Short mmCIF file of C-alpha atoms in Angstrom, two decimals:
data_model
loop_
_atom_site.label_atom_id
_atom_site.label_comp_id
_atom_site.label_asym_id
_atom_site.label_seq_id
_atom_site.Cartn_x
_atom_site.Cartn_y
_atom_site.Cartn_z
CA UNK A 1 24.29 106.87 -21.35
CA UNK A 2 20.89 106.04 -22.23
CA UNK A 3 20.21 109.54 -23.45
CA UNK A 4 22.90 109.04 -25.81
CA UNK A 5 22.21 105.58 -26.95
CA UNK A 6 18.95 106.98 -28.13
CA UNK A 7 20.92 109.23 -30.12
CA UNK A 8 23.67 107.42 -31.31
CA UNK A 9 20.84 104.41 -32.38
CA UNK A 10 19.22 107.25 -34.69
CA UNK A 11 22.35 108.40 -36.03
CA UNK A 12 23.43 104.62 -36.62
CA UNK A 13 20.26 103.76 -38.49
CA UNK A 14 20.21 106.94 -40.60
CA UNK A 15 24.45 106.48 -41.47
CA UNK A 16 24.06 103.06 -42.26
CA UNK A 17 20.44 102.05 -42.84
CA UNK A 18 21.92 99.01 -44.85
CA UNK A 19 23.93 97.28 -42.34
CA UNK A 20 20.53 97.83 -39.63
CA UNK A 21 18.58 96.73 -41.68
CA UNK A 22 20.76 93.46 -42.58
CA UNK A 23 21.24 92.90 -38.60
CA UNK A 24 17.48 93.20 -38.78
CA UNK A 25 16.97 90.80 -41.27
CA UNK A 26 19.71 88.40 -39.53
CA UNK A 27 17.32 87.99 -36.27
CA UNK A 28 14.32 87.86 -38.32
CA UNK A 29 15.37 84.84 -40.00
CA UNK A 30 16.74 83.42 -37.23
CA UNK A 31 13.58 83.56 -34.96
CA UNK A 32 11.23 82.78 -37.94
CA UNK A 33 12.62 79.59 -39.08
CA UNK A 34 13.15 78.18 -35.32
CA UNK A 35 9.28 79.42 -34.36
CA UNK A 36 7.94 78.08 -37.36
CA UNK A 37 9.20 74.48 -37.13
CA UNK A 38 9.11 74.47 -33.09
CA UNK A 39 5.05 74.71 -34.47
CA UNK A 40 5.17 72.38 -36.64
CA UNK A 41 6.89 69.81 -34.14
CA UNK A 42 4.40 70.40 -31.60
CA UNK A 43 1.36 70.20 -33.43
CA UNK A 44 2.98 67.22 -35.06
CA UNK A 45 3.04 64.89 -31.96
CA UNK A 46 -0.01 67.21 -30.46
CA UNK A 47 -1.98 65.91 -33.91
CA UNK A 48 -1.67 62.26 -32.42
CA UNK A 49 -2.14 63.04 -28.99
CA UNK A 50 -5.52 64.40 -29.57
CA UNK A 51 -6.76 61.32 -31.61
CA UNK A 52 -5.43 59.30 -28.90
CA UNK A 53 -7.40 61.34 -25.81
CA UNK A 54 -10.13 62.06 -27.97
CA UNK A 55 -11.06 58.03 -28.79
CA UNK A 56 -9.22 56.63 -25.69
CA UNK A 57 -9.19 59.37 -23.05
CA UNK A 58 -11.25 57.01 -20.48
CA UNK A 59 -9.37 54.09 -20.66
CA UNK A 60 -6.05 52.70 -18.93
CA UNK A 61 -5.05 50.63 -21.02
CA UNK A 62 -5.26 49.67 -25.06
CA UNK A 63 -5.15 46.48 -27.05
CA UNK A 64 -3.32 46.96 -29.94
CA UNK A 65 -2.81 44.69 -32.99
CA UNK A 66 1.10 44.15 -34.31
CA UNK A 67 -0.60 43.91 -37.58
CA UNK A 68 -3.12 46.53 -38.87
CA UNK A 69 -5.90 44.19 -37.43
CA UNK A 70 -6.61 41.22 -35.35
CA UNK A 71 -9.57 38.71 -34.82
CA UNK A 72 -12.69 40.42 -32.25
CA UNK A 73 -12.51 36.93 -30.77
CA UNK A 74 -9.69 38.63 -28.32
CA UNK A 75 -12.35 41.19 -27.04
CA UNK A 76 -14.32 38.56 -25.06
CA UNK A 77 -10.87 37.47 -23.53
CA UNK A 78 -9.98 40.95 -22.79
CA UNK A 79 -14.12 41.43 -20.71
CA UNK A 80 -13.14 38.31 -19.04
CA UNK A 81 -10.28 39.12 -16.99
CA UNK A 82 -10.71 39.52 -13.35
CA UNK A 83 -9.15 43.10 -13.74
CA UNK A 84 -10.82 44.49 -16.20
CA UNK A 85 -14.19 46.52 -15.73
CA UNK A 86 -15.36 47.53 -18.97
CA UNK A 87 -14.00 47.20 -22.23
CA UNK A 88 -14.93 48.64 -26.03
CA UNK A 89 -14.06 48.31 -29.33
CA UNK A 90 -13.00 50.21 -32.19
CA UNK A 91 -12.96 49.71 -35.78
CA UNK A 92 -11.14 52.77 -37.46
CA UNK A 93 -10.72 52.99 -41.37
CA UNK A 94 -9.59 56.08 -43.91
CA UNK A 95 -11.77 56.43 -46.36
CA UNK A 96 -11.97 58.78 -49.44
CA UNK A 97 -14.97 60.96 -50.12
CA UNK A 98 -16.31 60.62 -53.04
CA UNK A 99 -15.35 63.30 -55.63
CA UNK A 100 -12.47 64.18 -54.04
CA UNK A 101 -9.87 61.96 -53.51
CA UNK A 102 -7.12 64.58 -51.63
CA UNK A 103 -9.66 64.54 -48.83
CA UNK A 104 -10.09 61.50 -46.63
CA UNK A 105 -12.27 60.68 -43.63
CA UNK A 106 -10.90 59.09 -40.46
CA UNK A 107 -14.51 56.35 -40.08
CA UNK A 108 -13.77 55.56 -36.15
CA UNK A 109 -16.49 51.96 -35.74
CA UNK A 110 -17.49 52.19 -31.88
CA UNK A 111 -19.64 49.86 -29.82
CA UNK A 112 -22.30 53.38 -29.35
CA UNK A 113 -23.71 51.42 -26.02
CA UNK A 114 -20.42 50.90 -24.56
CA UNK A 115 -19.07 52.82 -21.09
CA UNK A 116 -17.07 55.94 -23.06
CA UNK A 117 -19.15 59.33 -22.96
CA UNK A 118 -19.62 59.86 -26.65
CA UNK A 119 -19.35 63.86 -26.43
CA UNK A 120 -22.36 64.62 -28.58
CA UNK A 121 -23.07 68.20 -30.28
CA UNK A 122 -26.57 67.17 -31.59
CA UNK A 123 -27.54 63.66 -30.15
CA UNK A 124 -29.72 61.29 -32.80
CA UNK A 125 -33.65 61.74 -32.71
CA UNK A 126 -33.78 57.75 -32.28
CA UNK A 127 -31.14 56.16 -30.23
CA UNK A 128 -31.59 52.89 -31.85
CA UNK A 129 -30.91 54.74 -35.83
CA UNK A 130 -27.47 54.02 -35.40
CA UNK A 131 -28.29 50.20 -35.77
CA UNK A 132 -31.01 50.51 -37.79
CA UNK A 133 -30.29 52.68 -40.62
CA UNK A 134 -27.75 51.92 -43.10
CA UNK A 135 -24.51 54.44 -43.39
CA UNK A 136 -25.64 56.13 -40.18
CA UNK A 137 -22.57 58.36 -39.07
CA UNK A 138 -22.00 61.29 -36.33
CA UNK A 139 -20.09 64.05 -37.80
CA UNK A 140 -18.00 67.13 -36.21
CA UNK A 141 -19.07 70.24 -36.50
CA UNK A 142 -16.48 71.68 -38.14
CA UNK A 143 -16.66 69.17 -41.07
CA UNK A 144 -20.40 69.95 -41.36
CA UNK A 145 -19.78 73.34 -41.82
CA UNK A 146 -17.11 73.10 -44.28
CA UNK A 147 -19.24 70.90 -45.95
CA UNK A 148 -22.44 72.29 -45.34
CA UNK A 149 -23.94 69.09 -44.40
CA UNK A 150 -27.14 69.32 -42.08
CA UNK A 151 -28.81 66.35 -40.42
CA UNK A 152 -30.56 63.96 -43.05
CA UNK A 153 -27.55 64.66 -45.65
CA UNK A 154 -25.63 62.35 -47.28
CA UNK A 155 -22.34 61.62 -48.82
CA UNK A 156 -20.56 58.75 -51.01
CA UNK A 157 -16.94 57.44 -49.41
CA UNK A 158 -14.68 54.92 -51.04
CA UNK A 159 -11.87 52.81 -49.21
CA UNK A 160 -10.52 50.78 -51.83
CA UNK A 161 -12.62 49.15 -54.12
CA UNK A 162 -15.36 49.46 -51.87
CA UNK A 163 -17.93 52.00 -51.98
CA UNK A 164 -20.79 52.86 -49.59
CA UNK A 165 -23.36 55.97 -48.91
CA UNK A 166 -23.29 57.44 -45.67
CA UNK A 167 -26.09 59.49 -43.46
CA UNK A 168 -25.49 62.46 -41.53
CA UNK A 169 -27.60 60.87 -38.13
CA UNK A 170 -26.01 63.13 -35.29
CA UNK A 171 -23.09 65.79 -34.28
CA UNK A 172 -19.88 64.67 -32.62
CA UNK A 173 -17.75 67.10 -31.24
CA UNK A 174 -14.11 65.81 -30.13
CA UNK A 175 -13.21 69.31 -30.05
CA UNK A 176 -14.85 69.80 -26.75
CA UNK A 177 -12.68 66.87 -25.19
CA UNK A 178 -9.08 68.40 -26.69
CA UNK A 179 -8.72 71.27 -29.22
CA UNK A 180 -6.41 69.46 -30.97
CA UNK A 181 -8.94 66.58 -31.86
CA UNK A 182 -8.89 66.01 -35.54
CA UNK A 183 -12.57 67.39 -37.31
CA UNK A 184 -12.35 64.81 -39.87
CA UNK A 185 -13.28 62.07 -37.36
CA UNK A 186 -16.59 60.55 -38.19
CA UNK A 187 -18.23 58.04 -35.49
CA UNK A 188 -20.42 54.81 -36.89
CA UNK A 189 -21.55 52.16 -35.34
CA UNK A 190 -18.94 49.28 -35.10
CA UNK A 191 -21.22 47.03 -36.93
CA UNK A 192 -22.31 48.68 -39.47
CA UNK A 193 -18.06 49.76 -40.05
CA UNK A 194 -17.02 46.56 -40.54
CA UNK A 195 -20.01 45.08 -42.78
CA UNK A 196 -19.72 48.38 -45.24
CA UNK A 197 -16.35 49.03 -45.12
CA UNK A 198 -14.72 45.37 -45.34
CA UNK A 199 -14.06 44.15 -41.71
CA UNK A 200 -16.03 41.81 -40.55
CA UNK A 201 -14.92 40.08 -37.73
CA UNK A 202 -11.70 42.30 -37.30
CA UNK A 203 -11.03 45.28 -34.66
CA UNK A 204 -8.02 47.53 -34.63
CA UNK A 205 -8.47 48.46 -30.91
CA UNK A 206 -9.42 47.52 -27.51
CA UNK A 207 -9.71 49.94 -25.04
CA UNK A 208 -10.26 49.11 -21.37
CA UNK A 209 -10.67 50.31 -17.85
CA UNK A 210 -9.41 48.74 -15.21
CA UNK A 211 -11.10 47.51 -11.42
CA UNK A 212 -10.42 50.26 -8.66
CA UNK A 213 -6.82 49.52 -7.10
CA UNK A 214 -5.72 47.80 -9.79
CA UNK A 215 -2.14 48.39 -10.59
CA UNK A 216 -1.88 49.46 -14.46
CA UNK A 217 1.83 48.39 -14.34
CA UNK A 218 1.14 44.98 -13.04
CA UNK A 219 -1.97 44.18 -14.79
CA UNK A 220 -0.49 45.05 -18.33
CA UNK A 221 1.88 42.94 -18.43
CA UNK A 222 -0.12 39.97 -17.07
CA UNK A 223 -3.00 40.71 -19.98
CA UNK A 224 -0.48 40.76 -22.37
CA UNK A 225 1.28 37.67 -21.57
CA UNK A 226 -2.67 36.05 -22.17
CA UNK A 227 -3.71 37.72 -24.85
CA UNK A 228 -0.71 35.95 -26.80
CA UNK A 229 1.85 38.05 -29.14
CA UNK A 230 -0.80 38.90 -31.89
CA UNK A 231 -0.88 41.80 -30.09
CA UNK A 232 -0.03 44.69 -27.51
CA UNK A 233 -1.05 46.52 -24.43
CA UNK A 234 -0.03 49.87 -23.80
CA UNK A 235 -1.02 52.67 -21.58
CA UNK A 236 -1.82 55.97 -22.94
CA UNK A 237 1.99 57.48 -21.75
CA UNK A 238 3.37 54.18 -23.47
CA UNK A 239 1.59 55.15 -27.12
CA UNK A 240 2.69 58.73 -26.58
CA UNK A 241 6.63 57.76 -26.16
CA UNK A 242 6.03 56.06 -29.13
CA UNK A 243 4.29 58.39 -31.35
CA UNK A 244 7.72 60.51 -30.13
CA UNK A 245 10.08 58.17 -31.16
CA UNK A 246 8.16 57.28 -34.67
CA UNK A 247 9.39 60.98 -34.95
CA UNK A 248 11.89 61.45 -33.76
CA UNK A 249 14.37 61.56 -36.57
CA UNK A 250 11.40 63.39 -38.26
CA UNK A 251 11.55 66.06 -35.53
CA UNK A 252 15.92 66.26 -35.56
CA UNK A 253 15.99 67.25 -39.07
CA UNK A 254 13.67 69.63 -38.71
CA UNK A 255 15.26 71.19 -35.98
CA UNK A 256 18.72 70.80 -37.52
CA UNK A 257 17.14 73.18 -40.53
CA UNK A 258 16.16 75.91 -38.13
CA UNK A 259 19.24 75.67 -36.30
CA UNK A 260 21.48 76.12 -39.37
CA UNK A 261 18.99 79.20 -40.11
CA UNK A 262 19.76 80.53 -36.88
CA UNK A 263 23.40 79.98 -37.48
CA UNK A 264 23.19 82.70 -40.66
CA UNK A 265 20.81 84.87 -38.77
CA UNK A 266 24.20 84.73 -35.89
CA UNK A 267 26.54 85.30 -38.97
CA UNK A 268 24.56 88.51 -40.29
CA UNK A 269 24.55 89.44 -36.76
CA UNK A 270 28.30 88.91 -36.41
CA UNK A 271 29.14 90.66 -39.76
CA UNK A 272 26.93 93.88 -39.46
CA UNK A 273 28.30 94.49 -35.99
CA UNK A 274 31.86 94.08 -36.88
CA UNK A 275 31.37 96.17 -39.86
CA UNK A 276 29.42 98.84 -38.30
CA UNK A 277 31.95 99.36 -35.39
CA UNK A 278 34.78 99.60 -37.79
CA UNK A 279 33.07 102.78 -39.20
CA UNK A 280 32.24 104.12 -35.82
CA UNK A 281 35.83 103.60 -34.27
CA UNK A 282 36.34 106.80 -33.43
CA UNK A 283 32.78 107.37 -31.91
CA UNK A 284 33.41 105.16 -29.43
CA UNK A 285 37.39 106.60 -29.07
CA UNK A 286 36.05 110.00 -27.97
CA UNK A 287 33.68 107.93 -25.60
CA UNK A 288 36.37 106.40 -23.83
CA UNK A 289 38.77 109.72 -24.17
CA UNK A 290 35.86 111.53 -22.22
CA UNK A 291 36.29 109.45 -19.50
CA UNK A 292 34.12 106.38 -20.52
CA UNK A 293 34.90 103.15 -19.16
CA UNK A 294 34.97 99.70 -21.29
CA UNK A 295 31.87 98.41 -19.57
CA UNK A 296 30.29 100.90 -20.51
CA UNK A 297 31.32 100.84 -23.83
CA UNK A 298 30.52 97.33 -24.04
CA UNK A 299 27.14 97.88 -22.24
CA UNK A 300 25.99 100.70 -25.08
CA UNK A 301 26.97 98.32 -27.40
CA UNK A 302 25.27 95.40 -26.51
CA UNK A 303 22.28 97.30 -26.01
CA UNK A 304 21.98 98.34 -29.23
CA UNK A 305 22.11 95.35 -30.34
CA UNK A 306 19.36 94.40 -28.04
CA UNK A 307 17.32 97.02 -29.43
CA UNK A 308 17.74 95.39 -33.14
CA UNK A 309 17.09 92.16 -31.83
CA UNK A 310 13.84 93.07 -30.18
CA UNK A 311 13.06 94.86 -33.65
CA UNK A 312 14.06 91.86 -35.12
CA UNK A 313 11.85 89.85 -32.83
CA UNK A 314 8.95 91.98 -33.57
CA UNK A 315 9.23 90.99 -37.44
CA UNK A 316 10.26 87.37 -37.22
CA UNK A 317 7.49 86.21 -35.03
CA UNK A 318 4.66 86.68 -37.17
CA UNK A 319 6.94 85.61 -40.07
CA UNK A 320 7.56 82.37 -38.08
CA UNK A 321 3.65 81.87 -37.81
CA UNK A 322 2.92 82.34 -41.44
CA UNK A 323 5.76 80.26 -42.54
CA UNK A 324 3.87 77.43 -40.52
CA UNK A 325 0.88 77.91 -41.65
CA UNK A 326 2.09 77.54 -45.31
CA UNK A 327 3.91 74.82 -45.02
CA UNK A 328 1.66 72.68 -42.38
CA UNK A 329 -0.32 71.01 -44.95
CA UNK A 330 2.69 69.66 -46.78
CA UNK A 331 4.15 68.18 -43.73
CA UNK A 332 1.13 66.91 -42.82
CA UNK A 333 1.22 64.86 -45.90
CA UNK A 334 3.94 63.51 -45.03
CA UNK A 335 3.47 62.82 -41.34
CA UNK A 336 0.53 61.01 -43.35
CA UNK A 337 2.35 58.81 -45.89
CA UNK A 338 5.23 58.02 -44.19
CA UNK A 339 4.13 57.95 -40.37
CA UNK A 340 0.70 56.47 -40.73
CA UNK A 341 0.09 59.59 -38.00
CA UNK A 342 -2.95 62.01 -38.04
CA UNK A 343 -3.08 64.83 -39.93
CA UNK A 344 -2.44 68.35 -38.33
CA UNK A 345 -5.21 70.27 -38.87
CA UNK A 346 -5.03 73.08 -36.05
CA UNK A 347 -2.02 75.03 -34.79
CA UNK A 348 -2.11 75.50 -31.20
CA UNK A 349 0.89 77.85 -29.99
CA UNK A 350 1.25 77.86 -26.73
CA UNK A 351 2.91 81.30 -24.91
CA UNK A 352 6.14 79.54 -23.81
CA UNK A 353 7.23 78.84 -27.47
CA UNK A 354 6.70 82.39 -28.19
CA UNK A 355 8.57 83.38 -25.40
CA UNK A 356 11.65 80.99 -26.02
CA UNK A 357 11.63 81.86 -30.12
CA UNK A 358 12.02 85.36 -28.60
CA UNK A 359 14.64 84.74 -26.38
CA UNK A 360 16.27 82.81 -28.99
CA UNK A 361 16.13 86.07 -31.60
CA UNK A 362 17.38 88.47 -28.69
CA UNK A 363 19.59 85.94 -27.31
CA UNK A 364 21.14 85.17 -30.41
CA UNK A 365 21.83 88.64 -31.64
CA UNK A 366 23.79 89.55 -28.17
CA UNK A 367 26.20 86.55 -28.69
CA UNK A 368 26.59 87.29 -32.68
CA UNK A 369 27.71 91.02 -31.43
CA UNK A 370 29.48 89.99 -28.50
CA UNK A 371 32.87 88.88 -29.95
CA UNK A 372 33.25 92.42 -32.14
CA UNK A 373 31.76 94.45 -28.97
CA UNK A 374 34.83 92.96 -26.84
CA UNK A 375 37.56 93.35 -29.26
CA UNK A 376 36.00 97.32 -29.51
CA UNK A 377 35.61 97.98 -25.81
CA UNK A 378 39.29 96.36 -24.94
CA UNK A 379 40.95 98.78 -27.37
CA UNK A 380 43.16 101.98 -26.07
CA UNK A 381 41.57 104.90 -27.07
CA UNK A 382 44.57 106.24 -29.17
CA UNK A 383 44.32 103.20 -31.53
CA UNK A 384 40.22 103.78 -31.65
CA UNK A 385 41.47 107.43 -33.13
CA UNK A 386 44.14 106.41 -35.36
CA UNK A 387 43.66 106.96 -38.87
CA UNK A 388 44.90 103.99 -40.54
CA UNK A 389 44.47 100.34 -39.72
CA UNK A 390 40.58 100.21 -40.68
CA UNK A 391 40.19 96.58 -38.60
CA UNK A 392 43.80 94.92 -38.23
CA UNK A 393 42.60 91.74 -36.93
CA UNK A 394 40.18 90.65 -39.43
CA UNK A 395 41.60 87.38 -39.59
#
C-alpha cells in the first residue's frame, strides 16, 4: 500500500492539479493565520513582561499609583516598614524625539545609587555625571545603533509642551536581563527626570525587596492597608494576571479571526476531498474488488491527505511568520493607544508554537477529509463501479 500511495499521490496531483493545489492552499491558510496571531499574542503580553522584569526583576513587591502618579512622600513610608529591606524609585515618562514624532522614548527616572544591578553595556567615565550633567541618559545598544549615537551625542525630546536636550553618558543593555526588553528604554537619573520632564515631587513606582522570611502574601496586604488607597501593591505574578486580563478581549478576537480562517482552510479541505473522491470512485472500487479492506481504504486516504497537509504545513509556516511581521507594528499601535502597554518590538517564537500551528495544519486537514474518506471506504464496491449516481448524498 505505500508503494501505491506513492503512485496514486502522483497520478492525483497530475489529474487534478487544481483541486491539490486548493487542498494545499486550504491548510496553508489555515496554519498561517493561527501561527501568525498565536505570535502576535505572545509577544503581546511577552512585550510587557519584559518591561516589567527588565525595571523590576529584583524586587517582590511594587507600589503602584491608581492614578498615573502619586506624591514621593509615600517612598519614605514604604523604607520605613519593618519588612522592607531596600526600596527604589522610578519615574517613567514617553517622550517624543525631536524630529520625529512617530517615534517615542520610554525615559525610565531611577535612583542610579539604589540596590538594583543597573546591567550596564558601557558604564559612565564619572560615576557622579549622572547628577552632575544636565540631560545625562544611558541608552541601549540597539537604539544607538539605529541611531548612530556614540557616547558624547546628543538628542532633543519633547513630552508635551516641554522640551529638553539629552546626553548620551553610558550604555544600558536590558537585553541582557530578557530578550524581550524593549530597546527604546532610556535610563536618567530620577532627579534630573522629574525637574526636565515635569515631575517634581511625583513617582510612578516603588519597587521593594522584602527582609529574608518575610511572607510576600502577608506583608502586601499589611503595606497596602498603610500606605492608604492612593495606591497599590502587587507582586510581579499579580501585574502579569493583569497585563492578561487588560487583554484579554484583545487576545479573543484575535483568536476568533484565526479560528474562522481555520474554519475555511477545514472547508477547502472538506470540499477538495469530497470532490476529488467522486472522480476517483472507481479507483478505489477496484481497490476494494481486489481484495482491499475499508481500513485500508480509509488509511490510503487519510494519508494522502496527510501528505497535503504536511505540504501545506511546509508553506503556511513561513507565511504565518511574515504575516506577523507585517502586521506587528500596527498592532503594536494599538496595544499602545488603547492599552497604555509597551510596544512589541521583537518576535520571539518559541518551538512549541511551531509545533502546535503544525499540528493544527495536519490536524485540521485529517478531520476536513475524514467525513468524505468514511462515506468512500463504507461503500460496496459495486456502487463504487456504477456508472451513474456521480455523489448521491450530496446533501
Amino acid at each position: 500500500m505505500i508503494h501505491y500511495l506513492g503512485k496514486a499521490l502522483g497520478a492525483h496531483f497530475r489529474s487534478g492539479r487544481m483541486l491539490f493545489l486548493l487542498g494545499v492552499l486550504g491548510v496553508a491558510l489555515g496554519v498561517a493565520s493561527v501561527l501568525s496571531i498565536q505570535i502576535i499574542n505572545l509577544n503581546a503580553l511577552g512585550a510587557f513582561e519584559g518591561s516589567v522584569r527588565a525595571v523590576s526583576g529584583e524586587a517582590d513587591l511594587s507600589v503602584l499609583g491608581r492614578t498615573p502618579s502619586f506624591d514621593e512622600t509615600l517612598y519614605p513610608q514604604v523604607l520605613a516598614d519593618p519588612d522592607v529591606a531596600a526600596a527604589w524609585p522610578l519615574y517613567r515618562v514617553d517622550v517624543a524625539l525631536a524630529g520625529e514624532e512617530d517615534l517615542f522614548l520610554e525615559v525610565i527616572g531611577v535612583d542610579l545609587f539604589a540596590p538594583p544591578r543597573i546591567p550596564w553595556r558601557e558604564r559612565p567615565e564619572d560615576e557622579f555625571a549622572p547628577l552632575r550633567k544636565p540631560g545625562w541618559v544611558a541608552v541601549s545598544p540597539e537604539l544607538a545603533e539605529q541611531r548612530g549615537w556614540q557616547i558624547g551625542d546628543s538628542f532633543g525630546i519633547s513630552s508635551g509642551s516641554r522640551q529638553a536636550t539629552l546626553t548620551v553618558g553610558a550604555l544600558v543593555d536590558f537585553r541582557s536581563l530578557t530578550p524581550l526588553a524593549s530597546a527604546r528604554m532610556v535610563v536618567m537619573d530620577i532627579a534630573q527626570a522629574q525637574h526636565q520632564l515635569g515631575g517634581r515631587g511625583q513617582l510612578h513606582q516603588i519597587d521593594l525587596r522584602l527582609r529574608d522570611g518575610t511572607d510576600v502574601e502577608t506583608a502586601r496586604p499589611r503595606l497596602a492597608a498603610s500606605l492608604g488607597p492612593a495606591v497599590d501593591v502587587m507582586a510581579p505574578e499579580q501585574r502579569r494576571r493583569q497585563a492578561t486580563g487588560l487583554l484579554g478581549a484583545f487576545r479573543l478576537n484575535l483568536t476568533a479571526l484565526s479560528l474562522v480562517s481555520l474554519f475555511v482552510g477545514g472547508f477547502l479541505i472538506y470540499s477538495s476531498t469530497q470532490a476529488s473522491l467522486v472522480r476517483r470512485r472507481h479507483e478505489f472500487g477496484l481497490l476494494r474488488s481486489v481484495g482491499s479492506t475499508r481500513g485500508q481504504v480509509l488509511g490510503l486516504i487519510l494519508a494522502e491527505v496527510a501528505l497535503l497537509g504536511a505540504l501545506g504545513v511546509a508553506i503556511g509556516l513561513p507565511l504565518g511568520y511574515i504575516v506577523a511581521v507585517r502586521n506587528v507594528d500596527v498592532v503594536s499601535a494599538t496595544l499602545t493607544n488603547i492599552y497604555l502597554l509597551e510596544e512589541i518590538e521583537t518576535l520571539v517564537l518559541p518551538l512549541w508554537l511551531w509545533l502546535i500551528a503544525a499540528g493544527i495544519g495536519i490536524g485540521g486537514a485529517l478531520a476536513g477529509a475524514l467525513l468524505p474518506a468514511l462515506d468512500l471506504s463504507r461503500r460496496d464496491p459495486n456502487a463504487l463501479l456504477a456508472a451513474y449516481s456521480l455523489h448521491e448524498r450530496s446533501g
